């Protein structure tokens, strides 16, 4: 749809911006910023990884890995990890960007890794979840799910919650594994694939799982949005809202970017619909991010949109550049960080007006 005019109800200011490297337009990569609270780490498809001071945007270091980076980075404040299109995973020192190790895996990395105490967890497009030693990159364990013949490009990132890692797979399954050895804690098929052909049976869980307390929230490509108990994998509620861009959760609501770029809010405790916004229909929006009293998404033309969390009404619109925003924005303290597929990183802040 064309973007309509509206009166802004909040003011958004760009605080700083930086060029990360060559863009990745049309490649559908999972390159988005990561943070340890005081620094922002970001990667470009040409292999460059940068660290910035979070508030002022001063570049702290730049590392040229010479890899076609496609997923990440992720950090624990000690190391910065990213994956590549050819299956390599690289770990850099968070303080200086110096390479610590690199490891070749079985296929493309299209999701940010997860960093847990002593481990780096990587999801590859062949259905594997691999745990690498954070110190030297040696493989500690791996698990693998059966893959359908046809899947949507992309994978959900693994999420560490307590002593388990949770991940969605292209066969429609959500699974939790023990961090120490990869033993399955539970494995559940949320919405069985159905249909007469491979396209109708697409059931990928491409959106990264979100967690609040003991509850998990997950959305499938042609399936449902589910609330799932972390301990057992049991479904707490399910709604017929599907998507691949992602979802976000705050204390009150679950926000979903639907399959056709409808933005929708559900009440977190019950799953009942709060509002639905079709202002950005078919604009290929990112997964949502909750920021102060707004839910924020980017789109295929580089616009970043702010909507009221309570009503779904538009609040503001800014533009990072003319290229697509694929990865959800990142919130650190009072700043919102957005990375475009053109290789631009920008920090925004909501300005309080009297």
Tab-separated table of N, CA and C in Angstrom, residues 55-216:
chain	number	residue	atom	x	y	z
A	55	UNK	N	25.915	5.302	22.946
A	55	UNK	CA	25.207	6.574	23.039
A	55	UNK	C	25.674	7.575	21.989
A	56	UNK	N	26.963	7.710	21.817
A	56	UNK	CA	27.500	8.728	20.910
A	56	UNK	C	27.851	8.196	19.531
A	57	UNK	N	27.944	6.873	19.376
A	57	UNK	CA	28.188	6.304	18.060
A	57	UNK	C	29.633	6.275	17.622
A	58	UNK	N	30.575	6.531	18.521
A	58	UNK	CA	31.987	6.476	18.154
A	58	UNK	C	32.367	5.039	17.803
A	59	UNK	N	33.016	4.878	16.635
A	59	UNK	CA	33.453	3.537	16.237
A	59	UNK	C	34.657	3.136	17.076
A	60	UNK	N	34.543	2.005	17.760
A	60	UNK	CA	35.603	1.542	18.652
A	60	UNK	C	36.598	0.642	17.933
A	61	UNK	N	36.108	-0.169	17.028
A	61	UNK	CA	36.996	-0.992	16.200
A	61	UNK	C	36.258	-1.494	14.967
A	62	UNK	N	37.024	-1.902	13.979
A	62	UNK	CA	36.500	-2.464	12.738
A	62	UNK	C	37.342	-3.674	12.377
A	63	UNK	N	36.679	-4.828	12.192
A	63	UNK	CA	37.376	-6.062	11.854
A	63	UNK	C	36.925	-6.531	10.479
A	64	UNK	N	37.870	-6.846	9.607
A	64	UNK	CA	37.568	-7.334	8.261
A	64	UNK	C	37.773	-8.846	8.234
A	65	UNK	N	36.666	-9.586	8.314
A	65	UNK	CA	36.755	-11.043	8.411
A	65	UNK	C	36.925	-11.723	7.055
A	66	UNK	N	36.599	-11.012	5.955
A	66	UNK	CA	36.642	-11.570	4.595
A	66	UNK	C	35.637	-12.711	4.411
A	67	UNK	N	34.591	-12.770	5.226
A	67	UNK	CA	33.555	-13.779	5.093
A	67	UNK	C	32.255	-13.147	4.591
A	68	UNK	N	31.448	-13.874	3.822
A	68	UNK	CA	30.130	-13.356	3.408
A	68	UNK	C	29.129	-13.494	4.556
A	69	UNK	N	29.188	-12.587	5.498
A	69	UNK	CA	28.404	-12.712	6.722
A	69	UNK	C	26.910	-12.628	6.422
A	70	UNK	N	26.135	-13.458	7.112
A	70	UNK	CA	24.706	-13.569	6.820
A	70	UNK	C	23.835	-13.677	8.068
A	71	UNK	N	24.415	-13.899	9.241
A	71	UNK	CA	23.636	-14.023	10.466
A	71	UNK	C	24.386	-13.481	11.666
A	72	UNK	N	23.754	-12.543	12.386
A	72	UNK	CA	24.385	-12.006	13.585
A	72	UNK	C	24.650	-10.515	13.454
A	73	UNK	N	25.499	-10.016	14.326
A	73	UNK	CA	26.259	-10.732	15.344
A	73	UNK	C	25.457	-10.979	16.619
A	74	UNK	N	26.081	-11.724	17.532
A	74	UNK	CA	25.580	-11.905	18.886
A	74	UNK	C	26.754	-11.709	19.828
A	75	UNK	N	26.467	-11.328	21.075
A	75	UNK	CA	27.554	-11.059	22.012
A	75	UNK	C	27.131	-11.332	23.438
A	76	UNK	N	28.111	-11.623	24.277
A	76	UNK	CA	27.918	-11.692	25.722
A	76	UNK	C	28.772	-10.652	26.435
A	77	UNK	N	29.341	-9.721	25.644
A	77	UNK	CA	30.227	-8.710	26.198
A	77	UNK	C	31.686	-9.112	26.204
A	78	UNK	N	31.958	-10.398	25.970
A	78	UNK	CA	33.332	-10.897	25.925
A	78	UNK	C	33.737	-11.273	24.505
A	79	UNK	N	32.825	-11.946	23.798
A	79	UNK	CA	33.074	-12.296	22.405
A	79	UNK	C	31.917	-11.795	21.546
A	80	UNK	N	32.191	-11.633	20.257
A	80	UNK	CA	31.187	-11.260	19.265
A	80	UNK	C	31.211	-12.354	18.203
A	81	UNK	N	30.040	-12.946	17.917
A	81	UNK	CA	29.960	-14.112	17.044
A	81	UNK	C	29.027	-13.824	15.877
A	82	UNK	N	29.423	-14.253	14.687
A	82	UNK	CA	28.575	-14.112	13.501
A	82	UNK	C	28.762	-15.324	12.612
A	83	UNK	N	27.751	-15.587	11.755
A	83	UNK	CA	27.816	-16.705	10.830
A	83	UNK	C	27.779	-16.226	9.394
A	84	UNK	N	28.154	-17.117	8.460
A	84	UNK	CA	28.279	-16.712	7.061
A	84	UNK	C	27.440	-17.590	6.140
A	85	UNK	N	27.332	-17.143	4.894
A	85	UNK	CA	26.559	-17.877	3.884
A	85	UNK	C	27.206	-19.200	3.509
A	86	UNK	N	28.495	-19.342	3.729
A	86	UNK	CA	29.152	-20.610	3.406
A	86	UNK	C	29.307	-21.523	4.618
A	87	UNK	N	28.661	-21.165	5.741
A	87	UNK	CA	28.656	-22.047	6.906
A	87	UNK	C	29.743	-21.800	7.920
A	88	UNK	N	30.531	-20.764	7.744
A	88	UNK	CA	31.563	-20.449	8.738
A	88	UNK	C	30.973	-19.642	9.889
A	89	UNK	N	31.459	-19.910	11.086
A	89	UNK	CA	31.131	-19.126	12.265
A	89	UNK	C	32.436	-18.538	12.785
A	90	UNK	N	32.418	-17.239	13.087
A	90	UNK	CA	33.628	-16.569	13.550
A	90	UNK	C	33.363	-15.872	14.874
A	91	UNK	N	34.349	-15.952	15.771
A	91	UNK	CA	34.266	-15.288	17.070
A	91	UNK	C	35.383	-14.264	17.168
A	92	UNK	N	35.025	-13.046	17.550
A	92	UNK	CA	35.970	-11.943	17.720
A	92	UNK	C	35.950	-11.481	19.170
A	93	UNK	N	37.058	-10.909	19.614
A	93	UNK	CA	37.088	-10.312	20.939
A	93	UNK	C	36.225	-9.065	20.971
A	94	UNK	N	35.367	-8.946	21.976
A	94	UNK	CA	34.463	-7.798	22.042
A	94	UNK	C	35.204	-6.493	22.306
A	95	UNK	N	36.363	-6.560	22.923
A	95	UNK	CA	37.101	-5.341	23.264
A	95	UNK	C	37.943	-4.807	22.118
A	96	UNK	N	38.399	-5.702	21.211
A	96	UNK	CA	39.339	-5.264	20.182
A	96	UNK	C	39.022	-5.766	18.774
A	97	UNK	N	38.064	-6.677	18.628
A	97	UNK	CA	37.727	-7.192	17.305
A	97	UNK	C	38.709	-8.193	16.746
A	98	UNK	N	39.659	-8.637	17.540
A	98	UNK	CA	40.654	-9.608	17.068
A	98	UNK	C	40.012	-10.994	16.997
A	99	UNK	N	40.282	-11.721	15.904
A	99	UNK	CA	39.704	-13.050	15.731
A	99	UNK	C	40.204	-14.010	16.801
A	100	UNK	N	39.275	-14.735	17.408
A	100	UNK	CA	39.613	-15.739	18.419
A	100	UNK	C	39.584	-17.126	17.804
A	101	UNK	N	38.537	-17.413	17.037
A	101	UNK	CA	38.453	-18.692	16.334
A	101	UNK	C	37.439	-18.584	15.204
A	102	UNK	N	37.499	-19.554	14.286
A	102	UNK	CA	36.454	-19.721	13.276
A	102	UNK	C	36.226	-21.208	13.066
A	103	UNK	N	34.978	-21.551	12.777
A	103	UNK	CA	34.587	-22.956	12.657
A	103	UNK	C	33.681	-23.110	11.443
A	104	UNK	N	33.914	-24.155	10.639
A	104	UNK	CA	33.074	-24.437	9.478
A	104	UNK	C	31.977	-25.418	9.865
A	105	UNK	N	30.722	-25.023	9.605
A	105	UNK	CA	29.578	-25.893	9.860
A	105	UNK	C	29.021	-26.412	8.541
A	106	UNK	N	27.892	-27.136	8.619
A	106	UNK	CA	27.417	-27.911	7.474
A	106	UNK	C	26.677	-27.096	6.425
A	107	UNK	N	26.132	-25.916	6.784
A	107	UNK	CA	25.386	-25.139	5.796
A	107	UNK	C	25.243	-23.698	6.251
A	108	UNK	N	24.522	-22.915	5.448
A	108	UNK	CA	24.394	-21.473	5.633
A	108	UNK	C	23.801	-21.107	6.994
A	109	UNK	N	24.294	-20.020	7.555
A	109	UNK	CA	23.772	-19.486	8.812
A	109	UNK	C	22.891	-18.288	8.478
A	110	UNK	N	21.581	-18.430	8.710
A	110	UNK	CA	20.635	-17.360	8.385
A	110	UNK	C	19.882	-16.895	9.627
A	111	UNK	N	20.544	-16.980	10.767
A	111	UNK	CA	19.989	-16.456	12.015
A	111	UNK	C	21.155	-16.084	12.908
A	112	UNK	N	20.943	-15.126	13.784
A	112	UNK	CA	21.993	-14.762	14.727
A	112	UNK	C	22.270	-15.933	15.656
A	113	UNK	N	23.532	-16.230	15.955
A	113	UNK	CA	23.825	-17.238	16.981
A	113	UNK	C	23.335	-16.759	18.351
A	114	UNK	N	23.381	-17.642	19.321
A	114	UNK	CA	23.105	-17.279	20.708
A	114	UNK	C	24.338	-17.611	21.530
A	115	UNK	N	24.678	-16.739	22.473
A	115	UNK	CA	25.842	-16.952	23.318
A	115	UNK	C	25.357	-17.243	24.734
A	116	UNK	N	25.720	-18.416	25.246
A	116	UNK	CA	25.403	-18.834	26.611
A	116	UNK	C	26.714	-19.003	27.367
A	117	UNK	N	26.682	-19.165	28.677
A	117	UNK	CA	27.928	-19.372	29.423
A	117	UNK	C	28.727	-20.559	28.872
A	118	UNK	N	29.866	-20.262	28.253
A	118	UNK	CA	30.752	-21.298	27.726
A	118	UNK	C	30.352	-21.868	26.391
A	119	UNK	N	29.233	-21.415	25.813
A	119	UNK	CA	28.740	-22.007	24.571
A	119	UNK	C	28.327	-20.946	23.566
A	120	UNK	N	28.454	-21.302	22.279
A	120	UNK	CA	27.858	-20.547	21.181
A	120	UNK	C	26.928	-21.498	20.447
A	121	UNK	N	25.658	-21.121	20.298
A	121	UNK	CA	24.657	-21.983	19.672
A	121	UNK	C	24.286	-21.422	18.313
A	122	UNK	N	24.357	-22.265	17.289
A	122	UNK	CA	24.186	-21.823	15.903
A	122	UNK	C	23.159	-22.696	15.209
A	123	UNK	N	22.183	-22.064	14.590
A	123	UNK	CA	21.160	-22.753	13.791
A	123	UNK	C	21.525	-22.592	12.324
A	124	UNK	N	21.650	-23.702	11.610
A	124	UNK	CA	21.960	-23.666	10.186
A	124	UNK	C	20.725	-24.087	9.386
A	125	UNK	N	20.718	-23.770	8.076
A	125	UNK	CA	19.505	-23.959	7.279
A	125	UNK	C	19.206	-25.414	6.962
A	126	UNK	N	20.103	-26.348	7.296
A	126	UNK	CA	19.851	-27.768	7.070
A	126	UNK	C	19.142	-28.430	8.244
A	127	UNK	N	18.626	-27.622	9.181
A	127	UNK	CA	17.876	-28.170	10.303
A	127	UNK	C	18.701	-28.528	11.516
A	128	UNK	N	19.983	-28.159	11.527
A	128	UNK	CA	20.841	-28.476	12.658
A	128	UNK	C	20.926	-27.308	13.645
A	129	UNK	N	21.022	-27.657	14.909
A	129	UNK	CA	21.360	-26.723	15.976
A	129	UNK	C	22.641	-27.238	16.609
A	130	UNK	N	23.708	-26.446	16.517
A	130	UNK	CA	25.036	-26.885	16.938
A	130	UNK	C	25.532	-26.039	18.102
A	131	UNK	N	26.089	-26.699	19.107
A	131	UNK	CA	26.696	-26.012	20.248
A	131	UNK	C	28.210	-26.070	20.100
A	132	UNK	N	28.839	-24.893	20.069
A	132	UNK	CA	30.291	-24.783	19.962
A	132	UNK	C	30.864	-24.258	21.268
A	133	UNK	N	32.077	-24.687	21.590
A	133	UNK	CA	32.757	-24.174	22.773
A	133	UNK	C	33.102	-22.704	22.552
A	134	UNK	N	32.700	-21.845	23.485
A	134	UNK	CA	32.917	-20.408	23.310
A	134	UNK	C	34.395	-20.045	23.324
A	135	UNK	N	35.243	-20.881	23.914
A	135	UNK	CA	36.670	-20.558	24.029
A	135	UNK	C	37.437	-20.849	22.744
A	136	UNK	N	37.116	-21.966	22.071
A	136	UNK	CA	37.932	-22.344	20.912
A	136	UNK	C	37.115	-22.804	19.693
A	137	UNK	N	35.781	-22.846	19.799
A	137	UNK	CA	34.956	-23.192	18.649
A	137	UNK	C	34.782	-24.670	18.399
A	138	UNK	N	35.326	-25.539	19.249
A	138	UNK	CA	35.142	-26.972	19.044
A	138	UNK	C	33.683	-27.353	19.274
A	139	UNK	N	33.219	-28.359	18.518
A	139	UNK	CA	31.822	-28.777	18.632
A	139	UNK	C	31.603	-29.556	19.911
A	140	UNK	N	30.605	-29.150	20.689
A	140	UNK	CA	30.265	-29.843	21.928
A	140	UNK	C	29.128	-30.839	21.693
A	141	UNK	N	28.137	-30.445	20.920
A	141	UNK	CA	27.041	-31.348	20.555
A	141	UNK	C	26.247	-30.723	19.414
A	142	UNK	N	25.418	-31.539	18.769
A	142	UNK	CA	24.479	-30.992	17.792
A	142	UNK	C	23.223	-31.854	17.778
A	143	UNK	N	22.123	-31.251	17.362
A	143	UNK	CA	20.859	-31.967	17.146
A	143	UNK	C	20.365	-31.575	15.758
A	144	UNK	N	19.480	-32.405	15.197
A	144	UNK	CA	18.974	-32.112	13.861
A	144	UNK	C	17.532	-32.555	13.741
A	145	UNK	N	16.709	-31.694	13.129
A	145	UNK	CA	15.321	-32.010	12.841
A	145	UNK	C	15.180	-32.358	11.363
A	146	UNK	N	14.189	-33.196	11.059
A	146	UNK	CA	13.899	-33.525	9.659
A	146	UNK	C	13.416	-32.271	8.932
A	147	UNK	N	13.895	-32.091	7.708
A	147	UNK	CA	13.562	-30.917	6.920
A	147	UNK	C	12.559	-31.258	5.827
A	148	UNK	N	11.525	-30.428	5.636
A	148	UNK	CA	10.640	-30.606	4.484
A	148	UNK	C	11.401	-30.323	3.188
A	149	UNK	N	10.845	-30.780	2.073
A	149	UNK	CA	11.517	-30.545	0.789
A	149	UNK	C	11.492	-29.079	0.398
A	150	UNK	N	10.454	-28.349	0.830
A	150	UNK	CA	10.330	-26.931	0.504
A	150	UNK	C	10.173	-26.145	1.791
A	151	UNK	N	10.970	-25.090	1.948
A	151	UNK	CA	10.880	-24.252	3.134
A	151	UNK	C	10.979	-22.784	2.731
A	152	UNK	N	10.566	-21.913	3.636
A	152	UNK	CA	10.727	-20.476	3.447
A	152	UNK	C	12.162	-20.104	3.790
A	153	UNK	N	12.763	-19.203	3.010
A	153	UNK	CA	14.143	-18.810	3.286
A	153	UNK	C	14.224	-18.102	4.633
A	154	UNK	N	15.155	-18.553	5.451
A	154	UNK	CA	15.349	-17.961	6.766
A	154	UNK	C	15.141	-18.978	7.866
A	155	UNK	N	15.672	-18.680	9.038
A	155	UNK	CA	15.493	-19.546	10.206
A	155	UNK	C	15.354	-18.667	11.438
A	156	UNK	N	14.676	-19.193	12.445
A	156	UNK	CA	14.606	-18.495	13.722
A	156	UNK	C	15.899	-18.687	14.491
A	157	UNK	N	16.287	-17.682	15.240
A	157	UNK	CA	17.508	-17.771	16.048
A	157	UNK	C	17.260	-18.607	17.298
A	158	UNK	N	18.254	-19.370	17.757
A	158	UNK	CA	18.109	-20.068	19.031
A	158	UNK	C	18.044	-19.065	20.175
A	159	UNK	N	17.301	-19.406	21.218
A	159	UNK	CA	17.123	-18.532	22.369
A	159	UNK	C	17.466	-19.303	23.638
A	160	UNK	N	18.359	-18.759	24.435
A	160	UNK	CA	18.747	-19.393	25.693
A	160	UNK	C	17.837	-18.880	26.802
A	161	UNK	N	17.166	-19.811	27.495
A	161	UNK	CA	16.292	-19.470	28.619
A	161	UNK	C	16.660	-20.390	29.772
A	162	UNK	N	17.336	-19.837	30.769
A	162	UNK	CA	17.770	-20.662	31.893
A	162	UNK	C	18.790	-21.698	31.456
A	163	UNK	N	18.465	-22.987	31.693
A	163	UNK	CA	19.405	-24.063	31.397
A	163	UNK	C	19.095	-24.773	30.083
A	164	UNK	N	18.184	-24.196	29.272
A	164	UNK	CA	17.853	-24.817	27.992
A	164	UNK	C	18.002	-23.803	26.868
A	165	UNK	N	18.097	-24.325	25.649
A	165	UNK	CA	18.037	-23.496	24.452
A	165	UNK	C	16.797	-23.918	23.683
A	166	UNK	N	16.013	-22.938	23.249
A	166	UNK	CA	14.750	-23.186	22.550
A	166	UNK	C	14.885	-22.704	21.115
A	167	UNK	N	14.347	-23.487	20.180
A	167	UNK	CA	14.446	-23.103	18.779
A	167	UNK	C	13.267	-23.663	17.995
A	168	UNK	N	12.794	-22.902	17.015
A	168	UNK	CA	11.776	-23.376	16.090
A	168	UNK	C	12.436	-23.908	14.833
A	169	UNK	N	11.756	-24.828	14.143
A	169	UNK	CA	12.327	-25.488	12.972
A	169	UNK	C	11.364	-25.427	11.789
A	170	UNK	N	11.879	-25.765	10.601
A	170	UNK	CA	11.109	-25.636	9.366
A	170	UNK	C	10.019	-26.692	9.229
A	171	UNK	N	10.031	-27.719	10.077
A	171	UNK	CA	8.983	-28.740	10.040
A	171	UNK	C	7.817	-28.394	10.967
A	172	UNK	N	7.824	-27.174	11.523
A	172	UNK	CA	6.749	-26.739	12.390
A	172	UNK	C	6.921	-27.110	13.847
A	173	UNK	N	8.074	-27.667	14.195
A	173	UNK	CA	8.309	-28.080	15.574
A	173	UNK	C	9.030	-26.994	16.367
A	174	UNK	N	8.672	-26.918	17.635
A	174	UNK	CA	9.379	-26.102	18.611
A	174	UNK	C	10.011	-27.063	19.604
A	175	UNK	N	11.293	-26.879	19.904
A	175	UNK	CA	11.996	-27.831	20.761
A	175	UNK	C	12.901	-27.109	21.745
A	176	UNK	N	13.084	-27.740	22.904
A	176	UNK	CA	13.992	-27.236	23.938
A	176	UNK	C	15.030	-28.316	24.233
A	177	UNK	N	16.293	-27.891	24.334
A	177	UNK	CA	17.395	-28.828	24.558
A	177	UNK	C	18.232	-28.374	25.750
A	178	UNK	N	18.724	-29.343	26.512
A	178	UNK	CA	19.585	-29.052	27.640
A	178	UNK	C	20.903	-28.459	27.140
A	179	UNK	N	21.312	-27.347	27.724
A	179	UNK	CA	22.529	-26.686	27.256
A	179	UNK	C	23.775	-27.541	27.446
A	180	UNK	N	23.800	-28.364	28.458
A	180	UNK	CA	25.028	-29.090	28.786
A	180	UNK	C	25.377	-30.159	27.757
A	181	UNK	N	24.349	-30.866	27.220
A	181	UNK	CA	24.661	-31.971	26.322
A	181	UNK	C	23.706	-32.117	25.141
A	182	UNK	N	22.723	-31.216	25.001
A	182	UNK	CA	21.802	-31.292	23.876
A	182	UNK	C	20.667	-32.278	24.057
A	183	UNK	N	20.513	-32.826	25.257
A	183	UNK	CA	19.411	-33.753	25.507
A	183	UNK	C	18.074	-33.026	25.340
A	184	UNK	N	17.131	-33.608	24.589
A	184	UNK	CA	15.838	-32.931	24.421
A	184	UNK	C	15.081	-32.832	25.748
A	185	UNK	N	14.630	-31.622	26.073
A	185	UNK	CA	13.748	-31.448	27.225
A	185	UNK	C	12.305	-31.700	26.802
A	186	UNK	N	11.944	-31.208	25.622
A	186	UNK	CA	10.657	-31.498	24.988
A	186	UNK	C	10.727	-31.088	23.522
A	187	UNK	N	9.799	-31.600	22.766
A	187	UNK	CA	9.769	-31.401	21.317
A	187	UNK	C	8.297	-31.463	20.923
A	188	UNK	N	7.741	-30.366	20.439
A	188	UNK	CA	6.307	-30.343	20.172
A	188	UNK	C	6.007	-29.795	18.781
A	189	UNK	N	5.081	-30.437	18.093
A	189	UNK	CA	4.618	-29.966	16.791
A	189	UNK	C	3.448	-29.025	17.044
A	190	UNK	N	3.663	-27.744	16.841
A	190	UNK	CA	2.665	-26.751	17.219
A	190	UNK	C	1.447	-26.762	16.303
A	191	UNK	N	1.671	-26.890	15.005
A	191	UNK	CA	0.557	-26.835	14.058
A	191	UNK	C	0.894	-27.765	12.897
A	192	UNK	N	0.349	-28.984	12.874
A	192	UNK	CA	0.729	-29.958	11.853
A	192	UNK	C	0.515	-29.423	10.440
A	193	UNK	N	1.492	-29.592	9.543
A	193	UNK	CA	1.338	-29.143	8.156
A	193	UNK	C	0.161	-29.847	7.493
A	194	UNK	N	-0.562	-29.115	6.651
A	194	UNK	CA	-1.695	-29.708	5.940
A	194	UNK	C	-1.799	-29.071	4.562
A	195	UNK	N	-2.345	-29.823	3.617
A	195	UNK	CA	-2.494	-29.302	2.266
A	195	UNK	C	-2.173	-30.352	1.231
A	196	UNK	N	-2.466	-30.027	-0.035
A	196	UNK	CA	-2.293	-30.995	-1.114
A	196	UNK	C	-0.923	-30.940	-1.758
A	197	UNK	N	-0.169	-29.863	-1.539
A	197	UNK	CA	1.144	-29.764	-2.164
A	197	UNK	C	2.143	-29.145	-1.191
A	198	UNK	N	3.409	-29.081	-1.617
A	198	UNK	CA	4.479	-28.630	-0.725
A	198	UNK	C	4.282	-27.176	-0.285
A	199	UNK	N	3.732	-26.348	-1.168
A	199	UNK	CA	3.538	-24.940	-0.809
A	199	UNK	C	2.482	-24.811	0.280
A	200	UNK	N	1.378	-25.539	0.127
A	200	UNK	CA	0.322	-25.466	1.138
A	200	UNK	C	0.766	-26.047	2.475
A	201	UNK	N	1.760	-26.948	2.446
A	201	UNK	CA	2.215	-27.587	3.681
A	201	UNK	C	3.361	-26.844	4.361
A	202	UNK	N	3.748	-25.692	3.832
A	202	UNK	CA	4.803	-24.914	4.494
A	202	UNK	C	4.385	-24.589	5.928
A	203	UNK	N	5.236	-24.931	6.880
A	203	UNK	CA	4.895	-24.739	8.292
A	203	UNK	C	6.078	-24.190	9.079
A	204	UNK	N	6.991	-23.506	8.391
A	204	UNK	CA	8.224	-23.033	9.017
A	204	UNK	C	7.955	-22.161	10.244
A	205	UNK	N	8.796	-22.342	11.234
A	205	UNK	CA	8.874	-21.380	12.335
A	205	UNK	C	10.148	-20.578	12.094
A	206	UNK	N	10.009	-19.475	11.358
A	206	UNK	CA	11.165	-18.645	10.996
A	206	UNK	C	11.384	-17.505	11.972
A	207	UNK	N	10.358	-17.157	12.719
A	207	UNK	CA	10.469	-16.055	13.669
A	207	UNK	C	11.131	-16.550	14.954
A	208	UNK	N	11.992	-15.720	15.503
A	208	UNK	CA	12.670	-16.072	16.749
A	208	UNK	C	11.672	-16.123	17.907
A	209	UNK	N	11.788	-17.151	18.717
A	209	UNK	CA	10.930	-17.319	19.896
A	209	UNK	C	11.215	-16.199	20.896
A	210	UNK	N	10.178	-15.732	21.571
A	210	UNK	CA	10.339	-14.740	22.637
A	210	UNK	C	9.910	-15.363	23.961
A	211	UNK	N	10.533	-14.934	25.049
A	211	UNK	CA	10.209	-15.490	26.361
A	211	UNK	C	9.930	-14.384	27.360
A	212	UNK	N	8.958	-14.634	28.230
A	212	UNK	CA	8.671	-13.785	29.380
A	212	UNK	C	8.418	-14.715	30.554
A	213	UNK	N	9.285	-14.662	31.540
A	213	UNK	CA	9.138	-15.549	32.690
A	213	UNK	C	9.208	-17.005	32.277
A	214	UNK	N	8.158	-17.766	32.599
A	214	UNK	CA	8.104	-19.186	32.279
A	214	UNK	C	7.295	-19.473	31.020
A	215	UNK	N	7.003	-18.430	30.247
A	215	UNK	CA	6.188	-18.598	29.039
A	215	UNK	C	6.991	-18.251	27.790
A	216	UNK	N	6.730	-18.990	26.712
A	216	UNK	CA	7.334	-18.740	25.412
A	216	UNK	C	6.248	-18.322	24.432
